[in-house]
Coordinates of C-alpha atoms and ligand atoms in Angstrom, one line a residue:
M1 CA 131.3 103.9 117.1
A2 CA 127.9 103.3 117.9
L3 CA 124.7 102.9 115.9
K4 CA 123.8 106.2 114.7
T5 CA 120.1 107.4 115.8
A6 CA 117.9 108.9 113.8
Q7 CA 119.0 112.3 114.7
Q8 CA 122.3 111.8 114.6
Y9 CA 121.9 110.5 110.3
I10 CA 120.1 113.7 109.4
D11 CA 123.2 115.7 111.6
S12 CA 125.7 114.1 109.9
L13 CA 124.6 114.4 105.9
R14 CA 124.8 118.6 107.0
K15 CA 128.4 117.9 106.5
V16 CA 128.0 116.5 103.6
K17 CA 129.1 118.9 101.1
S18 CA 127.6 118.2 98.1
D19 CA 126.5 120.2 94.8
V20 CA 122.5 119.1 95.3
W21 CA 120.5 120.8 91.7
L22 CA 117.0 120.3 91.8
F23 CA 114.4 122.8 89.7
G24 CA 117.5 125.3 88.2
E25 CA 118.6 125.6 91.5
K26 CA 121.8 125.0 93.0
I27 CA 120.6 123.9 97.0
D28 CA 122.5 124.0 99.3
N29 CA 120.2 123.4 102.7
F30 CA 119.5 120.0 100.6
V31 CA 118.9 119.2 104.3
D32 CA 115.7 121.1 105.5
H33 CA 114.4 121.8 101.2
P34 CA 111.1 120.9 101.5
V35 CA 110.9 118.2 99.0
I36 CA 114.1 116.2 99.6
R37 CA 113.7 116.7 103.8
P38 CA 110.7 113.9 103.3
S39 CA 112.8 111.8 101.4
I40 CA 115.5 112.2 104.3
N41 CA 114.1 111.0 106.8
A42 CA 112.6 107.6 105.5
I43 CA 116.3 106.7 105.1
A44 CA 116.2 108.6 109.1
M45 CA 113.3 105.8 109.6
T46 CA 116.0 102.6 108.7
Y47 CA 118.4 103.7 111.3
K48 CA 115.4 104.4 114.5
V49 CA 114.2 101.1 113.9
A50 CA 118.1 99.9 115.0
H51 CA 117.4 101.6 118.6
E52 CA 114.3 100.1 118.7
P53 CA 114.5 96.8 120.6
E54 CA 110.9 95.2 119.4
W55 CA 113.1 95.1 115.8
E56 CA 117.1 94.9 117.6
D57 CA 117.1 91.5 115.9
L58 CA 116.7 92.2 112.1
A59 CA 117.9 96.1 112.1
T60 CA 121.6 94.8 113.7
T61 CA 123.6 91.7 113.3
T62 CA 127.1 91.6 114.3
S63 CA 129.8 92.3 112.1
N64 CA 131.9 89.3 110.9
L65 CA 134.4 92.0 109.8
T66 CA 134.7 93.9 113.3
G67 CA 132.7 92.2 115.5
E68 CA 130.5 94.1 116.9
K69 CA 127.1 95.0 116.3
V70 CA 125.6 96.8 112.7
S71 CA 123.3 98.1 110.6
R72 CA 122.1 94.9 108.9
F73 CA 122.1 97.7 105.4
S74 CA 125.9 97.6 106.5
A75 CA 125.9 94.2 107.2
L76 CA 126.9 90.8 104.9
F77 CA 124.6 88.2 105.1
M78 CA 126.6 85.7 106.3
S79 CA 123.5 83.4 106.7
C80 CA 119.8 82.1 105.0
D81 CA 118.4 83.2 108.0
D82 CA 120.1 87.5 108.2
M83 CA 118.5 87.4 103.5
V84 CA 115.0 87.0 105.4
K85 CA 115.5 89.0 108.3
K86 CA 116.8 91.9 105.4
V87 CA 113.4 90.4 104.2
K88 CA 111.5 90.9 108.0
L89 CA 112.6 94.3 107.7
Q90 CA 112.4 95.3 104.8
R91 CA 108.0 94.2 105.1
M92 CA 108.6 96.5 108.5
L93 CA 110.0 99.4 106.8
G94 CA 107.6 99.8 104.2
Q95 CA 104.6 99.5 106.3
R96 CA 106.5 102.6 108.6
T97 CA 107.2 104.8 105.7
G98 CA 104.9 104.5 102.8
C99 CA 107.1 104.1 100.3
C100 CA 111.1 103.8 99.4
F101 CA 113.4 103.6 102.6
Q102 CA 116.3 104.0 100.1
R103 CA 119.4 102.5 102.2
C104 CA 118.8 98.7 100.3
V105 CA 120.5 99.7 97.5
G106 CA 123.6 100.0 99.1
M107 CA 123.4 96.8 100.7
D108 CA 122.5 95.3 98.1
A109 CA 125.7 96.8 96.2
I110 CA 128.1 95.4 99.4
N111 CA 126.9 91.5 98.8
A112 CA 128.2 91.7 95.5
V113 CA 130.7 93.6 95.1
Y114 CA 132.2 91.4 98.1
S115 CA 131.8 88.1 96.3
T116 CA 132.8 89.8 92.9
T117 CA 136.2 90.7 94.3
F118 CA 137.6 87.5 96.4
E119 CA 137.3 85.7 93.2
I120 CA 139.4 88.6 91.2
D121 CA 142.1 88.3 93.6
E122 CA 141.7 84.7 93.0
K123 CA 142.4 84.5 89.8
H124 CA 143.6 87.5 89.1
G125 CA 146.7 88.0 92.1
T126 CA 144.8 91.3 92.8
K127 CA 143.8 92.6 96.4
Y128 CA 140.6 94.5 95.8
H129 CA 139.0 92.3 98.6
E130 CA 141.7 92.7 100.9
R131 CA 140.5 96.7 100.5
F132 CA 136.7 96.2 99.7
K133 CA 136.8 95.1 103.0
E134 CA 138.4 97.7 104.3
W135 CA 136.3 100.4 103.1
L136 CA 133.5 98.1 104.7
K137 CA 134.9 98.1 107.5
Y138 CA 135.2 102.4 107.7
I139 CA 131.6 102.4 106.3
Q140 CA 129.9 99.9 109.0
Q141 CA 132.2 101.4 112.4
N142 CA 131.0 105.1 111.1
D143 CA 127.1 103.4 110.5
L144 CA 127.2 105.4 107.0
C145 CA 124.5 105.3 104.6
V146 CA 125.9 104.2 100.6
Q147 CA 124.5 104.5 97.9
G148 CA 124.2 101.7 94.8
A149 CA 125.3 103.0 91.7
M150 CA 124.5 100.4 89.2
T151 CA 122.3 101.9 86.0
D152 CA 124.2 104.4 83.4
V153 CA 122.7 106.3 81.2
K154 CA 123.4 104.0 78.4
G155 CA 122.7 106.2 74.7
D156 CA 121.5 103.1 72.2
R157 CA 120.7 100.2 74.2
G158 CA 121.5 98.8 71.6
L159 CA 125.8 99.2 70.9
R160 CA 128.2 98.5 73.5
P161 CA 128.9 100.7 75.9
H162 CA 132.7 101.8 73.5
E163 CA 130.5 101.8 70.8
Q164 CA 128.8 104.9 72.1
E165 CA 128.8 108.5 69.8
D166 CA 129.5 109.9 73.6
P167 CA 131.9 106.9 75.5
D168 CA 130.4 108.8 78.5
L169 CA 127.2 107.4 78.4
F170 CA 129.2 104.5 80.1
V171 CA 130.4 105.7 83.3
H172 CA 134.6 104.6 82.6
V173 CA 137.9 105.1 83.1
V174 CA 139.9 108.0 81.2
E175 CA 142.7 108.0 82.9
K176 CA 145.3 105.6 85.7
R177 CA 147.5 107.3 87.6
D178 CA 150.2 106.1 90.0
D179 CA 147.5 107.1 93.2
G180 CA 144.2 106.6 92.1
I181 CA 141.9 106.6 88.4
V182 CA 139.5 109.1 87.2
I183 CA 136.4 108.8 86.6
R184 CA 133.7 110.0 84.7
G185 CA 130.0 109.7 82.8
A186 CA 127.1 109.8 84.6
K187 CA 124.8 106.8 86.4
A188 CA 121.1 107.1 85.7
H189 CA 117.8 106.9 88.4
Q190 CA 120.1 106.7 91.7
T191 CA 118.0 106.5 94.3
G192 CA 118.6 108.1 97.9
S193 CA 122.0 109.7 96.7
V194 CA 121.8 112.2 97.7
N195 CA 121.4 110.9 101.0
S196 CA 124.3 109.2 101.2
H197 CA 127.2 109.8 102.6
E198 CA 129.6 107.2 99.9
M199 CA 128.6 106.1 96.6
L200 CA 129.7 102.5 95.3
I201 CA 130.2 102.3 91.3
M202 CA 129.5 99.2 90.2
P203 CA 129.2 98.6 85.8
T204 CA 125.1 98.4 84.7
L205 CA 126.2 95.3 82.3
T206 CA 128.2 92.3 81.0
M207 CA 131.2 94.3 79.9
R208 CA 132.9 92.2 76.6
E209 CA 136.5 92.6 75.0
G210 CA 136.8 96.7 73.8
D211 CA 134.9 97.7 77.1
E212 CA 138.1 97.0 79.6
D213 CA 138.1 100.8 80.8
Y214 CA 133.7 100.6 81.7
A215 CA 134.5 97.6 83.9
V216 CA 135.3 99.7 87.2
C217 CA 133.9 99.0 90.4
C218 CA 134.7 101.9 93.0
A219 CA 133.5 103.5 96.8
L220 CA 133.7 107.3 96.6
P221 CA 132.6 110.5 98.9
S222 CA 129.1 111.7 97.8
D223 CA 130.2 115.5 97.8
S224 CA 134.2 114.1 95.7
K225 CA 134.6 117.2 93.6
G226 CA 133.5 116.3 90.4
V227 CA 130.2 114.6 91.6
H228 CA 127.4 116.6 90.7
F229 CA 122.7 115.9 91.7
I230 CA 120.3 116.6 89.7
Y231 CA 117.4 116.1 91.2
G232 CA 114.4 113.5 89.7
R233 CA 111.0 115.1 89.2
Q234 CA 108.4 113.7 91.0
S235 CA 104.9 113.4 90.2
C236 CA 102.6 116.3 92.2
D237 CA 106.7 117.3 93.9
K238 CA 105.2 120.8 94.2
R239 CA 102.7 119.8 96.8
K240 CA 105.1 119.9 100.0
L241 CA 106.3 123.7 98.4
E242 CA 101.8 124.6 99.9
E243 CA 100.9 125.2 103.0
G244 CA 99.2 122.8 104.8
D245 CA 100.3 118.9 104.4
I246 CA 96.3 116.9 103.2
D247 CA 97.9 117.5 99.6
V248 CA 100.7 115.9 100.0
G249 CA 99.2 112.4 101.4
N250 CA 102.5 111.4 102.7
A251 CA 104.2 114.2 104.4
M252 CA 106.7 112.9 106.2
F253 CA 108.0 110.7 104.3
G254 CA 108.9 110.2 100.4
G255 CA 110.8 108.3 97.8
Q256 CA 114.2 110.3 96.2
E257 CA 116.0 109.9 92.5
A258 CA 119.0 111.6 91.3
L259 CA 121.1 111.7 88.1
T260 CA 124.6 111.3 89.6
V261 CA 127.1 113.4 86.7
L262 CA 130.5 112.4 87.7
D263 CA 132.4 115.2 85.7
D264 CA 136.5 113.7 85.7
V265 CA 136.5 112.6 89.1
F266 CA 139.3 111.3 91.1
V267 CA 139.5 107.8 93.3
P268 CA 142.2 106.6 95.5
W269 CA 144.4 103.0 94.7
D270 CA 142.0 102.1 98.0
R271 CA 138.9 101.9 97.3
V272 CA 138.7 100.4 93.9
F273 CA 137.8 97.0 93.4
M274 CA 137.6 96.6 89.4
C275 CA 139.1 98.1 87.2
G276 CA 139.2 96.4 84.0
E277 CA 138.9 92.6 84.5
V278 CA 135.6 92.6 82.4
E279 CA 134.7 89.0 82.8
F280 CA 133.9 90.4 86.0
S281 CA 131.7 92.7 85.5
N282 CA 128.5 90.1 84.9
P283 CA 128.3 88.5 88.5
V284 CA 128.7 91.5 90.5
V285 CA 125.4 92.3 88.1
E286 CA 123.7 89.5 88.1
R287 CA 124.6 89.5 91.9
F288 CA 123.1 92.5 92.3
A289 CA 120.4 92.8 90.6
G290 CA 120.0 88.7 92.3
N291 CA 120.0 90.7 96.0
H292 CA 118.3 93.7 94.6
R293 CA 115.4 91.9 93.1
Q294 CA 114.9 89.4 96.5
S295 CA 115.0 92.6 98.3
Y296 CA 111.5 94.2 96.5
G297 CA 110.0 91.1 98.1
G298 CA 110.0 93.1 101.2
C299 CA 109.9 96.5 100.9
K300 CA 106.5 96.1 98.0
P301 CA 104.5 94.1 99.9
G302 CA 105.2 97.2 102.9
I303 CA 104.0 99.5 101.1
G304 CA 101.1 97.3 100.2
D305 CA 100.4 96.7 104.0
V306 CA 99.3 100.8 104.0
L307 CA 97.5 100.5 101.0
I308 CA 95.9 98.0 101.7
G309 CA 94.8 100.1 105.1
A310 CA 93.7 103.2 102.8
T311 CA 92.0 100.8 101.0
S312 CA 89.8 99.4 103.7
A313 CA 89.8 102.7 105.6
M314 CA 88.1 104.1 102.6
T315 CA 85.8 101.5 102.6
D316 CA 84.6 101.9 105.7
Y317 CA 83.9 105.5 105.3
N318 CA 82.3 104.9 102.3
G319 CA 79.6 102.5 104.3
V320 CA 80.4 99.4 101.6
A321 CA 83.4 97.7 103.7
K322 CA 80.3 94.3 104.5
A323 CA 80.2 94.0 100.9
S324 CA 81.0 90.8 99.4
H325 CA 82.5 91.9 96.5
V326 CA 84.7 94.9 98.8
R327 CA 85.7 92.2 101.1
D328 CA 86.2 89.8 98.0
K329 CA 88.1 92.5 96.0
I330 CA 90.2 93.6 99.3
A331 CA 91.0 90.0 99.9
E332 CA 92.8 89.6 96.4
M333 CA 95.2 92.7 97.5
N334 CA 96.3 90.1 100.8
H335 CA 96.2 87.7 98.0
L336 CA 98.6 90.4 95.8
V337 CA 100.8 91.4 99.1
E338 CA 101.7 88.0 100.5
T339 CA 102.7 86.1 96.6
L340 CA 105.1 88.9 97.2
H341 CA 106.9 88.3 100.4
A342 CA 106.7 84.7 100.3
C343 CA 108.4 84.7 97.4
G344 CA 110.9 86.7 99.0
L345 CA 111.4 84.6 101.3
A346 CA 111.6 81.3 99.3
A347 CA 114.1 83.4 97.5
C348 CA 116.4 83.4 101.3
T349 CA 115.1 79.9 102.7
Q350 CA 117.1 78.4 99.0
G351 CA 119.6 81.0 99.4
S352 CA 123.6 79.4 98.6
K353 CA 127.4 80.9 100.2
T354 CA 130.3 82.2 98.1
K355 CA 133.4 81.2 97.7
A356 CA 133.9 84.4 99.9
G357 CA 131.7 83.5 102.4
N358 CA 128.3 85.7 101.9
Y359 CA 125.0 83.8 101.2
Q360 CA 123.3 85.1 97.3
P361 CA 119.7 84.3 97.4
D362 CA 118.2 81.8 95.2
I363 CA 118.3 83.1 91.5
L364 CA 115.3 82.2 89.7
M365 CA 113.3 82.5 93.5
A366 CA 114.4 86.4 93.5
N367 CA 113.8 86.6 89.2
V368 CA 110.4 84.8 90.2
C369 CA 109.8 87.8 93.4
K370 CA 110.8 90.8 91.0
M371 CA 108.8 89.7 88.1
N372 CA 105.6 89.8 90.4
V373 CA 106.6 92.7 91.3
T374 CA 106.6 94.0 88.0
R375 CA 103.2 93.3 88.2
F376 CA 101.1 93.1 91.5
P377 CA 101.5 96.4 92.5
Y378 CA 99.7 97.7 89.2
E379 CA 96.8 95.3 90.2
L380 CA 96.9 97.0 94.4
S381 CA 96.2 100.3 92.7
R382 CA 93.8 99.6 90.2
L383 CA 91.3 97.8 93.1
A384 CA 92.6 100.9 95.8
E385 CA 91.5 103.6 92.7
D386 CA 88.3 101.1 92.7
L387 CA 87.0 101.3 95.9
A388 CA 88.6 104.8 97.2
G389 CA 85.7 106.4 94.1
G390 CA 86.6 108.2 91.7
A391 CA 86.9 111.8 94.6
L392 CA 90.6 110.0 94.7
V393 CA 91.1 112.5 92.1
T394 CA 88.5 115.0 91.9
I395 CA 88.9 115.5 95.8
P396 CA 89.6 119.5 97.3
S397 CA 92.6 121.8 98.2
E398 CA 93.0 121.2 101.7
C399 CA 93.0 125.1 101.3
D400 CA 89.3 125.0 99.7
L401 CA 89.1 123.0 103.2
R402 CA 90.2 126.1 105.3
N403 CA 88.4 128.6 103.2
P404 CA 86.2 131.2 105.8
E405 CA 83.4 131.0 102.1
I406 CA 83.6 127.8 100.6
G407 CA 84.9 124.8 103.5
K408 CA 81.3 124.8 105.2
Y409 CA 79.9 122.9 101.5
V410 CA 83.5 120.8 101.6
Q411 CA 83.0 120.0 105.1
K412 CA 79.6 119.3 104.6
Y413 CA 79.3 117.1 101.0
F414 CA 82.8 115.7 101.8
K415 CA 82.5 113.7 104.8
A416 CA 81.2 110.5 105.0
K417 CA 80.1 107.3 107.6
D418 CA 81.6 108.1 110.8
V419 CA 84.1 110.5 110.0
G420 CA 84.2 114.3 108.8
A421 CA 86.1 115.7 105.7
E422 CA 89.1 116.0 106.9
E423 CA 88.9 112.6 107.7
R424 CA 88.4 111.9 104.7
M425 CA 90.2 113.7 102.5
R426 CA 93.5 113.1 104.2
M427 CA 93.2 109.3 103.3
L428 CA 92.0 109.7 99.9
S429 CA 95.4 112.5 99.5
L430 CA 97.8 108.9 100.9
I431 CA 96.1 106.1 98.1
N432 CA 96.4 108.8 95.6
N433 CA 99.8 109.3 96.6
M434 CA 101.1 106.1 97.1
T435 CA 99.4 104.8 93.2
F436 CA 100.0 107.9 91.0
G437 CA 101.1 111.1 92.9
L438 CA 104.2 111.6 94.2
N439 CA 105.3 108.0 95.4
A440 CA 103.9 106.8 92.7
P441 CA 108.0 106.1 91.8
S442 CA 108.7 104.0 95.0
Y443 CA 105.6 101.9 94.6
R444 CA 104.7 101.8 90.7
T445 CA 107.5 102.5 88.7
E446 CA 110.4 101.6 90.9
S447 CA 108.6 98.2 90.9
M448 CA 108.9 98.1 87.0
H449 CA 112.1 98.9 86.3
G450 CA 114.2 98.8 89.1
A451 CA 116.6 96.4 89.3
G452 CA 116.5 95.9 85.8
S453 CA 113.3 96.5 83.4
P454 CA 111.1 92.7 83.1
Q455 CA 112.9 92.1 80.1
A456 CA 115.9 91.1 81.5
M457 CA 114.3 89.3 84.9
K458 CA 112.3 86.9 81.7
V459 CA 115.7 86.4 80.6
M460 CA 117.5 85.0 83.4
I461 CA 114.1 83.1 84.0
E462 CA 114.0 81.0 80.8
R463 CA 118.7 80.5 81.7
Q464 CA 117.7 78.8 85.1
S465 CA 114.6 77.2 85.0
N466 CA 116.0 73.8 84.4
M467 CA 113.9 73.4 80.7
E468 CA 116.0 69.6 80.6
T469 CA 114.9 67.8 83.3
K470 CA 110.9 69.1 83.0
K471 CA 111.2 67.8 79.9
K472 CA 112.8 63.8 81.1
A473 CA 110.3 64.2 83.7
A474 CA 106.7 64.8 80.8
R475 CA 108.5 62.3 78.5
K476 CA 108.5 59.7 81.6
L477 CA 104.9 60.3 82.7
A478 CA 103.4 60.4 79.1
G479 CA 105.8 56.9 78.1
I480 CA 108.8 57.6 75.6
D481 CA 111.0 56.9 78.1
P482 CA 111.2 53.9 80.1
R483 CA 108.4 54.7 83.2
E484 CA 109.9 54.4 86.7
N485 CA 110.4 51.7 88.8
L486 CA 108.3 51.3 91.9
E487 CA 109.7 48.4 92.7
D488 CA 113.7 48.6 92.6
Ligands
FAD501 C1 112.0 104.4 90.4 C2 113.8 104.1 90.3 C3 114.6 104.2 91.0 C4 116.3 103.1 90.9 N1 117.1 102.7 92.2 C5 118.0 102.3 91.0 C6 119.3 102.4 91.8 O1 119.3 102.9 93.1 N2 120.5 101.9 90.6 C7 120.9 102.4 90.5 O2 122.2 101.8 90.1 N3 119.8 101.7 89.9 C8 118.6 102.2 90.1 N4 117.2 102.5 88.9 C9 117.6 102.0 87.6 C10 117.2 100.6 86.9 O3 117.5 100.3 87.2 C11 116.5 101.4 85.8 O4 115.5 101.9 86.0 C12 116.5 99.6 85.1 O5 117.3 99.1 84.9 C13 115.7 99.9 83.7 O6 116.8 101.0 82.6 P1 116.7 101.7 81.8 O7 115.1 102.6 83.4 O8 117.7 102.5 81.4 O9 115.7 101.8 80.9 P2 115.6 101.0 79.2 O10 117.2 100.1 79.2 O11 115.8 102.3 78.3 O12 114.5 100.0 78.8 C14 113.3 100.4 78.6 C15 112.6 99.3 77.8 O13 113.8 99.1 76.8 C16 114.5 97.9 76.6 N5 115.0 97.4 76.2 C17 116.4 98.3 77.1 N6 117.7 97.9 76.2 C18 117.2 97.1 75.5 C19 118.2 96.2 74.3 N7 119.2 96.1 74.7 N8 117.0 95.4 73.2 C20 116.7 95.2 73.7 N9 114.8 96.2 74.9 C21 115.3 97.0 75.3 C22 113.5 97.9 78.3 O14 113.1 95.9 78.6 C23 112.0 97.6 78.8 O15 111.2 97.9 78.0 C24 116.4 102.9 89.1 C25 115.2 102.7 88.4 C26 114.2 103.6 89.2 C27 113.2 103.9 87.6

């Protein structure tokens, strides 16, 4: 089947009969719901760019499984260059949506599970890898959107999964049958889950002896029986229900997270890719984390570009663009986003081939990339707030602007250099949206916690930093160990 257009993707979701809950109500038509639709539009953009000749090389590739042209979001990274293209694609999509476009989690999960299943089969003689390839062909041929489902709700973080008072706080197998398994639990903060056709479930952390039932990896359609989505709130989300679009900031696009409840969901064996092999939970978690931490070197710089553009426009409106401290701060913002992007690219170019044949980014660089992501968007937001001025949090509403009685005052007192009040309000609202409004989860909290909290990166950086080599270099130069002999 050909690559879906944006409209075909949106229409295809109408056939997905997921159980979606928002503000305590069951939502039958989630596709047209005003709170949800912007997040669907953001994923639709990933489908749109696949048909744009200018971006075809980044947005599509030839599948190593089918030989057909497929979306990069459902493809395996078969070279370092594939990963470079992924990061460039993500930056472009960040610029075009100004928010999380949600489809990367699945792509990064697909690549982690592909290489891990190969290694499980090698050790245990199982058939997971062949099953996974068949499932992936189905995803590619139907150009489906996949949600990467890793994070469990976790209860007491100090206890192992099997030690929790409630055994369902980590997703686990509750029944093994001849035809498949039954799983129970919940995945938290699931990006784009309502907007995806399928979910790929993975263990959330390294499982040990005793956690066998929790070492489970499988795929299931989003509207499987027993799956319930409880939509996550976003700051100012009810603004999307109001008339007008100024106060929303970015009315067309938005992110999405939901709590995914798996209440005794049946999964046939041909969709099970790990079941009890505890020693392979670590590779799948680390590989997914590596891929995803590196992905942030694409999307977050792209969103940052929009924030810089909006901030710069505000300095024009306020007549301060030429001031030296303003130019210095804008340069600082550009330095921050380019540093993020540079780390993402570095992780790709230094990648390596897995036993299964697909590629992984350099783990140290990917973790450094994500560690910067936990910090820089906050600094970028601080600089944007500084330069945009206090109106960022005090602008009147669109209703006031349009009001026949007081609208004239808003027009008069909010106009700025060369622009009317409406343009200034729109730009302020966009910055508000990205820094602490509707899309702040995409830009800030997701930067902090997505693909793991900062400490998870610190642990990986510590592990990967090869301290012995560094100490050896120092000992040599200090003359403690024999110095280099230049005459050799
Ligand atoms: C916007 C957003 C989108 C996301 N999208 C997805 C997604 O699509 N798919 C997915 O699977 N996940 C997703 N996540 C989940 C993300 O990976 C987790 O938020 C992250 O791993 C942190 O887990 P947590 O939120 O449970 O926080 P916690 O794990 O509770 O962390 C809170 C703090 O406690 C510390 N901490 C936790 N455990 C311990 C411990 N044992 N000992 C000491 N300190 C500890 C952490 O370091 C952190 O500082 C998303 C998260 C966000 C915010």
